[in-house]
Amino acid sequence: MKFPAPLCAAAVLPVLFSCAEQVSRIEHVREIPLKTTVVPAEDVGMHRSQATYLLHGAVSQQQRLQRLGQYYFVTWNDACPEQAATLVMMYRQGKTGSTVLTKSISYPAGRKGGTQNSVFEFIGDEAKTKGEILAWKLVLKDNHGKIISERHSYLWGDDH
């Protein structure tokens, strides 16, 4: 039985695209603010679970106070584990004006590929003296410094 040429092409295209090489990219950024050392009594919107996770291991009240601040959980797809990579977070904090600060996490070559989970913490004295994060931009770079993927908050804008 012969199929019309357009029908054959339509059947082959999804197979070709599914075999295309994956690219490394930042998939998701989730901010978790921790503003109190008291774990909520009820699990409203995952707040109890998140607070329990972030406060785990902090025994004294001083240790719990040092955990207060903002946490940024970044999920990214690592398609090239054979190359070194760097995840850079540029950000502005409430008490630093328009100064752009940076934090980075380096990943050596030869790591396990697939989904990577990274955490940027703005807690303790840093959170108290510099204030809350107002705007941020995440950049994933390869071992040559070339930008592979990026995401930013709404307040970051496109011109920075």
PDB file of C-alpha atoms in Angstrom:
ATOM      1  CA  MET A   1       0.000   0.000   0.000  1.00  0.00           C
ATOM      2  CA  LYS A   2       1.365   3.394  -0.976  1.00  0.00           C
ATOM      3  CA  PHE A   3       0.990   6.478   1.202  1.00  0.00           C
ATOM      4  CA  PRO A   4       0.897   9.985  -0.217  1.00  0.00           C
ATOM      5  CA  ALA A   5       4.258  11.807   0.103  1.00  0.00           C
ATOM      6  CA  PRO A   6       2.941  14.556   2.440  1.00  0.00           C
ATOM      7  CA  LEU A   7       1.617  11.911   4.828  1.00  0.00           C
ATOM      8  CA  CYS A   8       4.989  10.101   4.907  1.00  0.00           C
ATOM      9  CA  ALA A   9       6.853  13.354   5.589  1.00  0.00           C
ATOM     10  CA  ALA A  10       4.440  14.190   8.410  1.00  0.00           C
ATOM     11  CA  ALA A  11       5.115  10.798   9.983  1.00  0.00           C
ATOM     12  CA  VAL A  12       8.917  11.120   9.740  1.00  0.00           C
ATOM     13  CA  LEU A  13       9.301  14.715  11.031  1.00  0.00           C
ATOM     14  CA  PRO A  14       8.380  14.010  14.686  1.00  0.00           C
ATOM     15  CA  VAL A  15      10.929  11.171  14.766  1.00  0.00           C
ATOM     16  CA  LEU A  16      13.663  13.445  13.395  1.00  0.00           C
ATOM     17  CA  PHE A  17      12.949  16.206  15.907  1.00  0.00           C
ATOM     18  CA  SER A  18      12.773  13.801  18.856  1.00  0.00           C
ATOM     19  CA  CYS A  19      16.299  12.637  18.005  1.00  0.00           C
ATOM     20  CA  ALA A  20      17.656  16.188  17.931  1.00  0.00           C
ATOM     21  CA  GLU A  21      20.440  16.933  20.387  1.00  0.00           C
ATOM     22  CA  GLN A  22      19.309  18.305  23.741  1.00  0.00           C
ATOM     23  CA  VAL A  23      20.678  21.626  24.890  1.00  0.00           C
ATOM     24  CA  SER A  24      21.570  22.749  28.382  1.00  0.00           C
ATOM     25  CA  ARG A  25      19.088  25.284  29.695  1.00  0.00           C
ATOM     26  CA  ILE A  26      17.689  26.759  32.875  1.00  0.00           C
ATOM     27  CA  GLU A  27      14.300  25.149  33.322  1.00  0.00           C
ATOM     28  CA  HIS A  28      12.844  26.636  36.482  1.00  0.00           C
ATOM     29  CA  VAL A  29      13.670  29.154  39.214  1.00  0.00           C
ATOM     30  CA  ARG A  30      11.730  29.077  42.468  1.00  0.00           C
ATOM     31  CA  GLU A  31      12.156  31.611  45.268  1.00  0.00           C
ATOM     32  CA  ILE A  32      11.422  30.446  48.801  1.00  0.00           C
ATOM     33  CA  PRO A  33      11.366  33.200  51.439  1.00  0.00           C
ATOM     34  CA  LEU A  34      11.913  32.118  55.033  1.00  0.00           C
ATOM     35  CA  LYS A  35      10.759  34.977  57.255  1.00  0.00           C
ATOM     36  CA  THR A  36      10.161  33.277  60.611  1.00  0.00           C
ATOM     37  CA  THR A  37      11.775  30.545  62.696  1.00  0.00           C
ATOM     38  CA  VAL A  38       8.357  29.182  63.671  1.00  0.00           C
ATOM     39  CA  VAL A  39       7.181  26.254  61.550  1.00  0.00           C
ATOM     40  CA  PRO A  40       3.499  26.761  60.568  1.00  0.00           C
ATOM     41  CA  ALA A  41       1.038  24.428  62.347  1.00  0.00           C
ATOM     42  CA  GLU A  42      -0.743  23.530  59.104  1.00  0.00           C
ATOM     43  CA  ASP A  43       0.631  22.709  55.671  1.00  0.00           C
ATOM     44  CA  VAL A  44      -0.827  25.676  53.806  1.00  0.00           C
ATOM     45  CA  GLY A  45       0.626  25.979  50.312  1.00  0.00           C
ATOM     46  CA  MET A  46       3.684  23.838  51.222  1.00  0.00           C
ATOM     47  CA  HIS A  47       4.925  26.435  53.731  1.00  0.00           C
ATOM     48  CA  ARG A  48       5.267  23.886  56.550  1.00  0.00           C
ATOM     49  CA  SER A  49       7.252  21.456  54.385  1.00  0.00           C
ATOM     50  CA  GLN A  50       9.540  24.193  53.078  1.00  0.00           C
ATOM     51  CA  ALA A  51      10.153  25.685  56.512  1.00  0.00           C
ATOM     52  CA  THR A  52      10.860  22.240  57.983  1.00  0.00           C
ATOM     53  CA  TYR A  53      13.331  21.493  55.167  1.00  0.00           C
ATOM     54  CA  LEU A  54      15.162  24.825  55.431  1.00  0.00           C
ATOM     55  CA  LEU A  55      15.339  24.795  59.230  1.00  0.00           C
ATOM     56  CA  HIS A  56      16.458  21.142  59.449  1.00  0.00           C
ATOM     57  CA  GLY A  57      19.530  20.801  61.647  1.00  0.00           C
ATOM     58  CA  ALA A  58      19.270  24.253  63.215  1.00  0.00           C
ATOM     59  CA  VAL A  59      19.031  23.445  66.911  1.00  0.00           C
ATOM     60  CA  SER A  60      19.431  26.758  68.718  1.00  0.00           C
ATOM     61  CA  GLN A  61      17.412  29.906  68.133  1.00  0.00           C
ATOM     62  CA  GLN A  62      20.602  31.640  66.914  1.00  0.00           C
ATOM     63  CA  GLN A  63      21.105  28.940  64.272  1.00  0.00           C
ATOM     64  CA  ARG A  64      17.475  29.269  63.193  1.00  0.00           C
ATOM     65  CA  LEU A  65      17.797  33.066  62.894  1.00  0.00           C
ATOM     66  CA  GLN A  66      20.848  32.613  60.638  1.00  0.00           C
ATOM     67  CA  ARG A  67      18.667  30.593  58.226  1.00  0.00           C
ATOM     68  CA  LEU A  68      16.164  33.425  57.676  1.00  0.00           C
ATOM     69  CA  GLY A  69      16.241  35.069  54.251  1.00  0.00           C
ATOM     70  CA  GLN A  70      15.624  34.047  50.648  1.00  0.00           C
ATOM     71  CA  TYR A  71      16.488  30.832  48.855  1.00  0.00           C
ATOM     72  CA  TYR A  72      16.513  30.437  45.073  1.00  0.00           C
ATOM     73  CA  PHE A  73      16.162  26.854  43.855  1.00  0.00           C
ATOM     74  CA  VAL A  74      17.302  26.536  40.236  1.00  0.00           C
ATOM     75  CA  THR A  75      16.554  23.478  38.108  1.00  0.00           C
ATOM     76  CA  TRP A  76      18.481  23.187  34.868  1.00  0.00           C
ATOM     77  CA  ASN A  77      19.023  20.570  32.184  1.00  0.00           C
ATOM     78  CA  ASP A  78      22.675  19.554  31.783  1.00  0.00           C
ATOM     79  CA  ALA A  79      23.103  18.214  28.249  1.00  0.00           C
ATOM     80  CA  CYS A  80      26.930  18.550  28.157  1.00  0.00           C
ATOM     81  CA  PRO A  81      28.346  17.053  31.375  1.00  0.00           C
ATOM     82  CA  GLU A  82      31.707  16.506  29.673  1.00  0.00           C
ATOM     83  CA  GLN A  83      32.305  20.295  29.667  1.00  0.00           C
ATOM     84  CA  ALA A  84      32.726  22.527  32.710  1.00  0.00           C
ATOM     85  CA  ALA A  85      29.863  24.957  33.319  1.00  0.00           C
ATOM     86  CA  THR A  86      29.096  27.903  35.594  1.00  0.00           C
ATOM     87  CA  LEU A  87      25.745  29.097  36.861  1.00  0.00           C
ATOM     88  CA  VAL A  88      25.909  32.826  37.653  1.00  0.00           C
ATOM     89  CA  MET A  89      23.282  34.797  39.549  1.00  0.00           C
ATOM     90  CA  MET A  90      23.360  38.573  39.196  1.00  0.00           C
ATOM     91  CA  TYR A  91      21.100  40.422  41.592  1.00  0.00           C
ATOM     92  CA  ARG A  92      20.185  43.678  43.311  1.00  0.00           C
ATOM     93  CA  GLN A  93      19.347  43.871  46.988  1.00  0.00           C
ATOM     94  CA  GLY A  94      17.129  46.424  48.724  1.00  0.00           C
ATOM     95  CA  LYS A  95      19.858  48.204  50.687  1.00  0.00           C
ATOM     96  CA  THR A  96      22.577  48.225  47.993  1.00  0.00           C
ATOM     97  CA  GLY A  97      20.928  50.612  45.535  1.00  0.00           C
ATOM     98  CA  SER A  98      21.505  49.886  41.868  1.00  0.00           C
ATOM     99  CA  THR A  99      24.709  47.906  42.518  1.00  0.00           C
ATOM    100  CA  VAL A 100      24.655  44.549  40.723  1.00  0.00           C
ATOM    101  CA  LEU A 101      26.116  41.770  42.869  1.00  0.00           C
ATOM    102  CA  THR A 102      26.958  38.238  41.734  1.00  0.00           C
ATOM    103  CA  LYS A 103      27.195  34.708  43.085  1.00  0.00           C
ATOM    104  CA  SER A 104      28.226  31.705  41.048  1.00  0.00           C
ATOM    105  CA  ILE A 105      28.379  27.926  41.241  1.00  0.00           C
ATOM    106  CA  SER A 106      30.987  26.099  39.152  1.00  0.00           C
ATOM    107  CA  TYR A 107      30.461  22.596  37.841  1.00  0.00           C
ATOM    108  CA  PRO A 108      33.543  20.587  36.792  1.00  0.00           C
ATOM    109  CA  ALA A 109      33.723  18.537  33.616  1.00  0.00           C
ATOM    110  CA  GLY A 110      32.825  14.877  33.935  1.00  0.00           C
ATOM    111  CA  ARG A 111      29.799  15.295  36.200  1.00  0.00           C
ATOM    112  CA  LYS A 112      26.583  13.327  35.886  1.00  0.00           C
ATOM    113  CA  GLY A 113      24.355  14.921  33.233  1.00  0.00           C
ATOM    114  CA  GLY A 114      20.593  15.361  33.221  1.00  0.00           C
ATOM    115  CA  THR A 115      18.617  17.463  35.652  1.00  0.00           C
ATOM    116  CA  GLN A 116      20.737  19.569  38.008  1.00  0.00           C
ATOM    117  CA  ASN A 117      19.412  21.306  41.114  1.00  0.00           C
ATOM    118  CA  SER A 118      21.257  24.315  42.517  1.00  0.00           C
ATOM    119  CA  VAL A 119      20.511  26.638  45.427  1.00  0.00           C
ATOM    120  CA  PHE A 120      21.491  30.270  45.922  1.00  0.00           C
ATOM    121  CA  GLU A 121      21.083  31.401  49.536  1.00  0.00           C
ATOM    122  CA  PHE A 122      20.692  34.979  50.757  1.00  0.00           C
ATOM    123  CA  ILE A 123      20.457  34.417  54.482  1.00  0.00           C
ATOM    124  CA  GLY A 124      21.792  35.484  57.850  1.00  0.00           C
ATOM    125  CA  ASP A 125      23.876  38.635  58.148  1.00  0.00           C
ATOM    126  CA  GLU A 126      23.930  39.136  54.365  1.00  0.00           C
ATOM    127  CA  ALA A 127      20.125  39.282  54.253  1.00  0.00           C
ATOM    128  CA  LYS A 128      19.995  41.623  57.261  1.00  0.00           C
ATOM    129  CA  THR A 129      22.625  44.110  56.087  1.00  0.00           C
ATOM    130  CA  LYS A 130      21.890  44.159  52.338  1.00  0.00           C
ATOM    131  CA  GLY A 131      18.114  43.604  52.330  1.00  0.00           C
ATOM    132  CA  GLU A 132      15.858  41.446  50.215  1.00  0.00           C
ATOM    133  CA  ILE A 133      16.552  40.501  46.601  1.00  0.00           C
ATOM    134  CA  LEU A 134      14.626  42.911  44.370  1.00  0.00           C
ATOM    135  CA  ALA A 135      15.661  41.723  40.898  1.00  0.00           C
ATOM    136  CA  TRP A 136      17.790  38.871  39.570  1.00  0.00           C
ATOM    137  CA  LYS A 137      19.196  37.307  36.427  1.00  0.00           C
ATOM    138  CA  LEU A 138      20.572  33.769  36.082  1.00  0.00           C
ATOM    139  CA  VAL A 139      23.074  32.907  33.363  1.00  0.00           C
ATOM    140  CA  LEU A 140      24.384  29.450  32.501  1.00  0.00           C
ATOM    141  CA  LYS A 141      27.822  29.624  30.846  1.00  0.00           C
ATOM    142  CA  ASP A 142      30.010  26.987  29.230  1.00  0.00           C
ATOM    143  CA  ASN A 143      33.725  26.498  29.946  1.00  0.00           C
ATOM    144  CA  HIS A 144      34.622  29.273  27.443  1.00  0.00           C
ATOM    145  CA  GLY A 145      32.311  31.835  29.064  1.00  0.00           C
ATOM    146  CA  LYS A 146      29.703  31.613  26.285  1.00  0.00           C
ATOM    147  CA  ILE A 147      26.124  32.106  27.525  1.00  0.00           C
ATOM    148  CA  ILE A 148      24.109  28.924  27.030  1.00  0.00           C
ATOM    149  CA  SER A 149      20.879  29.896  28.766  1.00  0.00           C
ATOM    150  CA  GLU A 150      19.477  32.696  30.887  1.00  0.00           C
ATOM    151  CA  ARG A 151      16.390  33.648  32.874  1.00  0.00           C
ATOM    152  CA  HIS A 152      15.564  36.798  34.771  1.00  0.00           C
ATOM    153  CA  SER A 153      12.927  38.273  37.029  1.00  0.00           C
ATOM    154  CA  TYR A 154      10.373  40.713  35.684  1.00  0.00           C
ATOM    155  CA  LEU A 155      12.004  43.623  37.499  1.00  0.00           C
ATOM    156  CA  TRP A 156      15.418  42.892  35.997  1.00  0.00           C
ATOM    157  CA  GLY A 157      14.346  44.146  32.573  1.00  0.00           C
ATOM    158  CA  ASP A 158      16.081  43.443  29.273  1.00  0.00           C
ATOM    159  CA  ASP A 159      18.690  46.226  29.166  1.00  0.00           C
ATOM    160  CA  HIS A 160      20.962  45.115  32.060  1.00  0.00           C
TER     161      HIS A 160
END
